[in-house]
Short mmCIF file of C-alpha atoms in Angstrom, two decimals:
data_model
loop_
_atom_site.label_atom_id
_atom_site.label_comp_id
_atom_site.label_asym_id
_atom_site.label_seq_id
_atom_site.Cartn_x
_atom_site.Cartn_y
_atom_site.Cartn_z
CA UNK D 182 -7.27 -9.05 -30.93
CA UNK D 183 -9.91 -9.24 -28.24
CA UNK D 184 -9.99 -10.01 -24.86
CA UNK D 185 -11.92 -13.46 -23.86
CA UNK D 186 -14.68 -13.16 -21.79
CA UNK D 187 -13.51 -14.35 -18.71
CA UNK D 188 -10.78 -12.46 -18.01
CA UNK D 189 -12.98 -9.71 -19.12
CA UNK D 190 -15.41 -10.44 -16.61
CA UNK D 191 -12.74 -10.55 -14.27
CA UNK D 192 -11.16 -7.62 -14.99
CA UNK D 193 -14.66 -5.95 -14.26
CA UNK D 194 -15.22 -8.16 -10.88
CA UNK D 195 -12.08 -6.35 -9.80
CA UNK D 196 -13.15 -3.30 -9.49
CA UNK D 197 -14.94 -3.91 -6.55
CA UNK D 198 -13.15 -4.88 -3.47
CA UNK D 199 -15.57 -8.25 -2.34
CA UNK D 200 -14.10 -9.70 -5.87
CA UNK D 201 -10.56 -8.44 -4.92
CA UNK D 202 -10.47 -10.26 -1.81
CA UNK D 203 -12.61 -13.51 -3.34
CA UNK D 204 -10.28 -13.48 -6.21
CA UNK D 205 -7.22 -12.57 -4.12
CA UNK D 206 -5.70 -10.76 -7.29
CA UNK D 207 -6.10 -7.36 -8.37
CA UNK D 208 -5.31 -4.75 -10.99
CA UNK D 209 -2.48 -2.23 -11.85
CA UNK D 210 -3.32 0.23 -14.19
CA UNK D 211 -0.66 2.79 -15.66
CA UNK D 212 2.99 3.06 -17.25
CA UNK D 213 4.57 3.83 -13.77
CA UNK D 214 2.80 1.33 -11.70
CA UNK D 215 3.25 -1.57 -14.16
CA UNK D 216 6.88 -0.57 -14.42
CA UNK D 217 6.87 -0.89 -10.67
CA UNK D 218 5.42 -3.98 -10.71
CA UNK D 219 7.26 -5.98 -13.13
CA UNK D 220 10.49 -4.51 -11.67
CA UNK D 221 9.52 -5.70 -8.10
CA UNK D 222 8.89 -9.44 -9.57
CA UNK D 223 5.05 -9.05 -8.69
CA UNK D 224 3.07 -12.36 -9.73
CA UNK D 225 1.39 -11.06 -12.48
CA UNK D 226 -1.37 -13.58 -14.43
CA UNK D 227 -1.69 -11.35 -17.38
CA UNK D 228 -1.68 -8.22 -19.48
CA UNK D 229 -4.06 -6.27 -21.03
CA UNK D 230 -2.80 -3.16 -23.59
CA UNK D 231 -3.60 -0.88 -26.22
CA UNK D 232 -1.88 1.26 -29.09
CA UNK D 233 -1.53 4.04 -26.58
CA UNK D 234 1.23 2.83 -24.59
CA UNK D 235 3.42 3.13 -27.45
CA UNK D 236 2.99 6.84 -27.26
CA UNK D 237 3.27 6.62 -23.83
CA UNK D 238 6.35 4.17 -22.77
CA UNK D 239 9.57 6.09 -23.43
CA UNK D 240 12.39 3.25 -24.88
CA UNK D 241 9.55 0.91 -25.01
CA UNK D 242 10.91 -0.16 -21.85
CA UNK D 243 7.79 -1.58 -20.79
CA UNK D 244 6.65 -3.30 -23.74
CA UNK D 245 9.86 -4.48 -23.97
CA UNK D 246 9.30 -5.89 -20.35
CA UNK D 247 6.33 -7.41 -20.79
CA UNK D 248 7.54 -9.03 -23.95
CA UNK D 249 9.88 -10.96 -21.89
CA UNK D 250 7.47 -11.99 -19.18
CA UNK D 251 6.01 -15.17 -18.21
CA UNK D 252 2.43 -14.06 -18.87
CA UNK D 253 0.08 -13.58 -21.84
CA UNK D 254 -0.33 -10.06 -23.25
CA UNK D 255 -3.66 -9.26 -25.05
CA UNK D 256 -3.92 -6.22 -27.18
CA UNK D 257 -7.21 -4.64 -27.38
CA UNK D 258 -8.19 -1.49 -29.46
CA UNK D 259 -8.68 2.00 -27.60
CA UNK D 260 -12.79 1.24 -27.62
CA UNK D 261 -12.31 -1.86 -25.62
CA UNK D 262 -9.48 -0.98 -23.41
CA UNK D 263 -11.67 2.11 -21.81
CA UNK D 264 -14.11 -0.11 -20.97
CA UNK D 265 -11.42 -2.16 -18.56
CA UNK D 266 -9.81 0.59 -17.38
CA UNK D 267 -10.61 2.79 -14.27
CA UNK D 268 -9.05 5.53 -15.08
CA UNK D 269 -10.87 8.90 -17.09
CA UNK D 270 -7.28 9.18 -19.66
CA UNK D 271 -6.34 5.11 -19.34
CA UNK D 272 -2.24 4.63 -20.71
CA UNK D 273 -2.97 1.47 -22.49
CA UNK D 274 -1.68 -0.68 -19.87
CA UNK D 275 -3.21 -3.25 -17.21
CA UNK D 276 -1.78 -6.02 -15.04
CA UNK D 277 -3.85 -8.31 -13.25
CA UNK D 278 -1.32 -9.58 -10.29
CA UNK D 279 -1.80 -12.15 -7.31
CA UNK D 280 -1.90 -10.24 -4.18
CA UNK D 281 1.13 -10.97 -1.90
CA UNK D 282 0.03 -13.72 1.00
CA UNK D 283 2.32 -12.11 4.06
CA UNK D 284 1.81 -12.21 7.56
CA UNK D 285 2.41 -10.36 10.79
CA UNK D 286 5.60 -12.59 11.77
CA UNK D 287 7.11 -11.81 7.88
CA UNK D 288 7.79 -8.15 9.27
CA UNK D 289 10.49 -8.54 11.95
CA UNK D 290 13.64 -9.16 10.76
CA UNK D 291 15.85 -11.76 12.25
CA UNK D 292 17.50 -9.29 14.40
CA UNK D 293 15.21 -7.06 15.80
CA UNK D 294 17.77 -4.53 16.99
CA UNK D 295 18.82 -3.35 13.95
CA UNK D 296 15.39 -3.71 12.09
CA UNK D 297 11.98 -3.66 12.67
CA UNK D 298 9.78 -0.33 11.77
CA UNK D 299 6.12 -0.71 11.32
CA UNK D 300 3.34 1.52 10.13
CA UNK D 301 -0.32 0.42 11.50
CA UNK D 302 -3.00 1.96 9.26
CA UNK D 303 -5.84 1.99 11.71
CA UNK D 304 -9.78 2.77 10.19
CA UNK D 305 -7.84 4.87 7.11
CA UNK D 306 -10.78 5.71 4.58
CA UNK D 307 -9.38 8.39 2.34
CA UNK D 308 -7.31 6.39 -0.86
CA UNK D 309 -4.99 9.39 -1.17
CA UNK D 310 -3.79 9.29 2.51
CA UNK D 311 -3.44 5.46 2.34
CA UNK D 312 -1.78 5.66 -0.97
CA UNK D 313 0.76 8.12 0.90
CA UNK D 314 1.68 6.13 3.90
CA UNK D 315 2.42 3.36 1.60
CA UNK D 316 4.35 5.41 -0.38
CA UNK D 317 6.46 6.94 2.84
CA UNK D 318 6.72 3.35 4.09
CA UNK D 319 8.74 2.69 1.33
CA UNK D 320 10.43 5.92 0.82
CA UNK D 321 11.82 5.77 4.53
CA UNK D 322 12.92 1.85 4.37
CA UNK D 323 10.01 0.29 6.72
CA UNK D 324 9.80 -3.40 6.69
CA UNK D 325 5.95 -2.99 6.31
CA UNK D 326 2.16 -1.07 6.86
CA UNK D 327 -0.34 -3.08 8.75
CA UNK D 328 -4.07 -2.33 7.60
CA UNK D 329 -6.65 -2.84 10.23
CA UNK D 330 -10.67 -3.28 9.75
CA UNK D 331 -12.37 -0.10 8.61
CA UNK D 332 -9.67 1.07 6.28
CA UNK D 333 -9.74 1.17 2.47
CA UNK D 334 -8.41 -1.77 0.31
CA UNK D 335 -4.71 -1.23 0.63
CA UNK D 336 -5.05 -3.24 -2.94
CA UNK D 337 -7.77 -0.54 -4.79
CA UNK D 338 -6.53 0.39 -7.94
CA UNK D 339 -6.06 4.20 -6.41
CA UNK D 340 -4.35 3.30 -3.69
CA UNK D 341 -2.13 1.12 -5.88
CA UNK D 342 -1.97 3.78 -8.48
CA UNK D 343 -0.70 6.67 -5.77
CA UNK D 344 1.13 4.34 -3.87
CA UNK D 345 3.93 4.91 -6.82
CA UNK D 346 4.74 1.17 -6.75
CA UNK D 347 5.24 1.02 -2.81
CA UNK D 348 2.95 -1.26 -2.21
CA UNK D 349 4.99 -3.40 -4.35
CA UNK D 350 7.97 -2.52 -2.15
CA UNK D 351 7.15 -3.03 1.22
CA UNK D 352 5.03 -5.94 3.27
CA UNK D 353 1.38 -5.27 3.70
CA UNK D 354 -0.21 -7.41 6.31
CA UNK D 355 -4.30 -7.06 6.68
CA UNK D 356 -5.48 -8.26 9.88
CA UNK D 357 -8.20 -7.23 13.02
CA UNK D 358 -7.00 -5.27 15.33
CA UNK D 359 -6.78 -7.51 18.73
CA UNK D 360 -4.35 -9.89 16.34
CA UNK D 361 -2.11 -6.94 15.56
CA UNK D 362 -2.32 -5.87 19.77
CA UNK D 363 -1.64 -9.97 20.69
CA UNK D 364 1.32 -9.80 18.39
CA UNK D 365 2.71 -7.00 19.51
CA UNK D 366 2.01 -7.86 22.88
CA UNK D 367 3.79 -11.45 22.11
CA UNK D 368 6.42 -9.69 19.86
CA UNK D 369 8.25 -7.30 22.57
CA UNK D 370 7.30 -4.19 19.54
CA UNK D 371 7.08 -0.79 21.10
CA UNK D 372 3.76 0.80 20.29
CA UNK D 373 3.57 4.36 19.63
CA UNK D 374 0.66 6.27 18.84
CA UNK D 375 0.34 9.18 16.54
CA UNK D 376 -1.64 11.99 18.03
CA UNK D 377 -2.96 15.93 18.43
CA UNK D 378 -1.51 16.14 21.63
CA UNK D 379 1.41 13.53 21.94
CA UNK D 380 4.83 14.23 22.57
CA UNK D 381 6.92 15.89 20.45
CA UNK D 382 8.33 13.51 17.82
CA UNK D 383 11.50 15.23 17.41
CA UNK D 384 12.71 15.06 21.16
CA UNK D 385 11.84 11.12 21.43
CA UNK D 386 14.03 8.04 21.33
CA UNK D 387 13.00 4.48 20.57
CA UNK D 388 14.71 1.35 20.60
CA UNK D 389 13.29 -0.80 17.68
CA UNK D 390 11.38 -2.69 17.12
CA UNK D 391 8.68 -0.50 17.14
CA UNK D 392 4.86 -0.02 15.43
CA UNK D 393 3.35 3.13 14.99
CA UNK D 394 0.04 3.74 14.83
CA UNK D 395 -1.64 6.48 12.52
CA UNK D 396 -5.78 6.30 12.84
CA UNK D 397 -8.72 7.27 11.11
CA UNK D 398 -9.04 10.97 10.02
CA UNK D 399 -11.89 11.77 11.99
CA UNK D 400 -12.32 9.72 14.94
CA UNK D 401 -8.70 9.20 15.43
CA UNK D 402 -7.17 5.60 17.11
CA UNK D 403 -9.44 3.28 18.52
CA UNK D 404 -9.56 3.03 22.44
CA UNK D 405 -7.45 -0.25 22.57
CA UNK D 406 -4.49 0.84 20.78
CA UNK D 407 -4.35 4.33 22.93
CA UNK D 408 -4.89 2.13 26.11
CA UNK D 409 -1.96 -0.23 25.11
CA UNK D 410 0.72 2.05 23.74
CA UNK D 411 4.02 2.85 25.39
CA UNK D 412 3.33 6.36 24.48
CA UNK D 413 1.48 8.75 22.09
CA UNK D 414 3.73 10.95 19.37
CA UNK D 415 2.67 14.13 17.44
CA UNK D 416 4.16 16.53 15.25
CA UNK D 417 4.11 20.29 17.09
CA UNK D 418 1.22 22.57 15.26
CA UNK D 419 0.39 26.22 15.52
CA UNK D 420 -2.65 26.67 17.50
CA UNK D 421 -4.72 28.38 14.55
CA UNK D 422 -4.62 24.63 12.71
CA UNK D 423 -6.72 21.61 13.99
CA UNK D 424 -5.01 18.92 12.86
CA UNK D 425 -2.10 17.70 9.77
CA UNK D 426 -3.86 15.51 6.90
CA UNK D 427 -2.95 12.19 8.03
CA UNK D 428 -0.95 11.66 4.95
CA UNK D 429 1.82 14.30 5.81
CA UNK D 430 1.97 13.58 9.29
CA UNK D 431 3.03 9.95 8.94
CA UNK D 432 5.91 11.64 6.35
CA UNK D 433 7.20 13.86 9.31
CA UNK D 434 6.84 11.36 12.11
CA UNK D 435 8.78 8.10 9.81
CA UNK D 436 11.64 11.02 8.89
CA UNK D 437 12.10 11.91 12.21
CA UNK D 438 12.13 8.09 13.80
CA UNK D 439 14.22 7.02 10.78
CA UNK D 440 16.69 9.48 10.43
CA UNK D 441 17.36 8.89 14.09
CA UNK D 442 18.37 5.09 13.30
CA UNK D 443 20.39 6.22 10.35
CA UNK D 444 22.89 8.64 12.67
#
């Protein structure tokens, strides 16, 4: 069977983040991440796969999945499908879902004493380290990541892909930066900041709700954010390094503030 042309065209628009956000869809590509997705009730418009995923889905538990789904599935041969995929070793499987409309208010709970953790990704460039603080937003129960201007697509298909499905478990809210300070400023939030030279993470306390702010691997946070937070965090260093790949040190500063709430 082949693919129509449209959603082949498609399929190629989305690979390039203008289209993404024109579109507001994108594409999951893998076993894992379309596992993730179906389980998480993503809208998904339709499917795209090839003989390889038989090889590759163990039970058939996804093609079983997608069997029962509300979408078409189109099965193209190997030939076809590598010209869709964006991946060098494609598994034979592609989702093309709806991207999630949420907003800034959608992350406080109703009570914000017992909830409200937020992760502000602010100028984040590098996939992988994006990918990561998605992935530890989800891993240590955040209600969501904020993406300011300057970062990458929370929604490219390697973010998505090494997010391992937490983008599909968490809130992601893209937005400028004076609309995240207003509504933090209007929202009673505690802003931290994570820094080089900010105070030890493991000998602070914070009521919640709080945001914490991780910036851009070079440059760091941008003035307005340092200017307006409550206080600036960091995770102790010997002297020999410069600096912990933004990636890990959001893991080590969300364990420490979360396990705090959880005792």
């Amino acid at each position: 069977m082949s693919l129509n042309k449209t959603r082949s065209r498609l399929l190629h628009r989305l690979q390039h983040r203008k289209h993404r956000e024109r579109e507001e869809c994108f594409v999951v590509e893998g076993v894992r991440a379309a596992l993730a997705a179906l389980e998480a009730g993503a809208d998904i418009q339709f499917a795209v796969t090839s003989p390889r995923l038989e090889s590759l889905d163990q039970n058939n538990q996804l093609i079983t999945r997608l069997a029962d789904g509300d979408f078409e599935t189109t099965s193209v041969d190997e030939k076809d499908f590598a010209t869709l995929a964006n991946t060098v070793t494609p598994q034979g499987i592609l989702l093309v879902c709806t991207k999630p409309a949420m907003t800034l208010d959608s992350l406080l709970p109703d009570d914000k004493e017992s909830g409200g953790k937020i992760l502000v990704a602010d100028a984040i460039q590098d996939p992988a380290n994006l990918a990561s603080m998605i992935r530890t937003s989800a891993a240590f129960g955040l209600n969501g990541l904020v993406v300011l201007g300057g970062t990458v697509d929370p929604w490219n298909a390697k973010v998505v892909r090494g997010s391992a499905g937490g983008c599909f478990r968490i809130k992601i809210v893209r937005t400028t930066a004076k609309e995240c300070l207003d509504w933090i400023h209007n929202s009673s939030v505690i802003l931290l900041t994570a820094e080089v030279g900010g105070g030890d993470i493991a000998a602070a306390r914070f009521p919640m709700p709080w945001a914490l702010v991780v910036g851009n691997e070079g440059s760091g946070i941008r003035p307005e954010f340092r200017d307006a937070a409550h206080k600036s965090v960091g995770v102790p260093i010997c002297c020999e390094a410069e600096s912990l790949n933004a990636g890990v040190a959001t893991a080590i500063l969300c364990y420490e503030m979360t396990q705090r709430n959880r005792q």
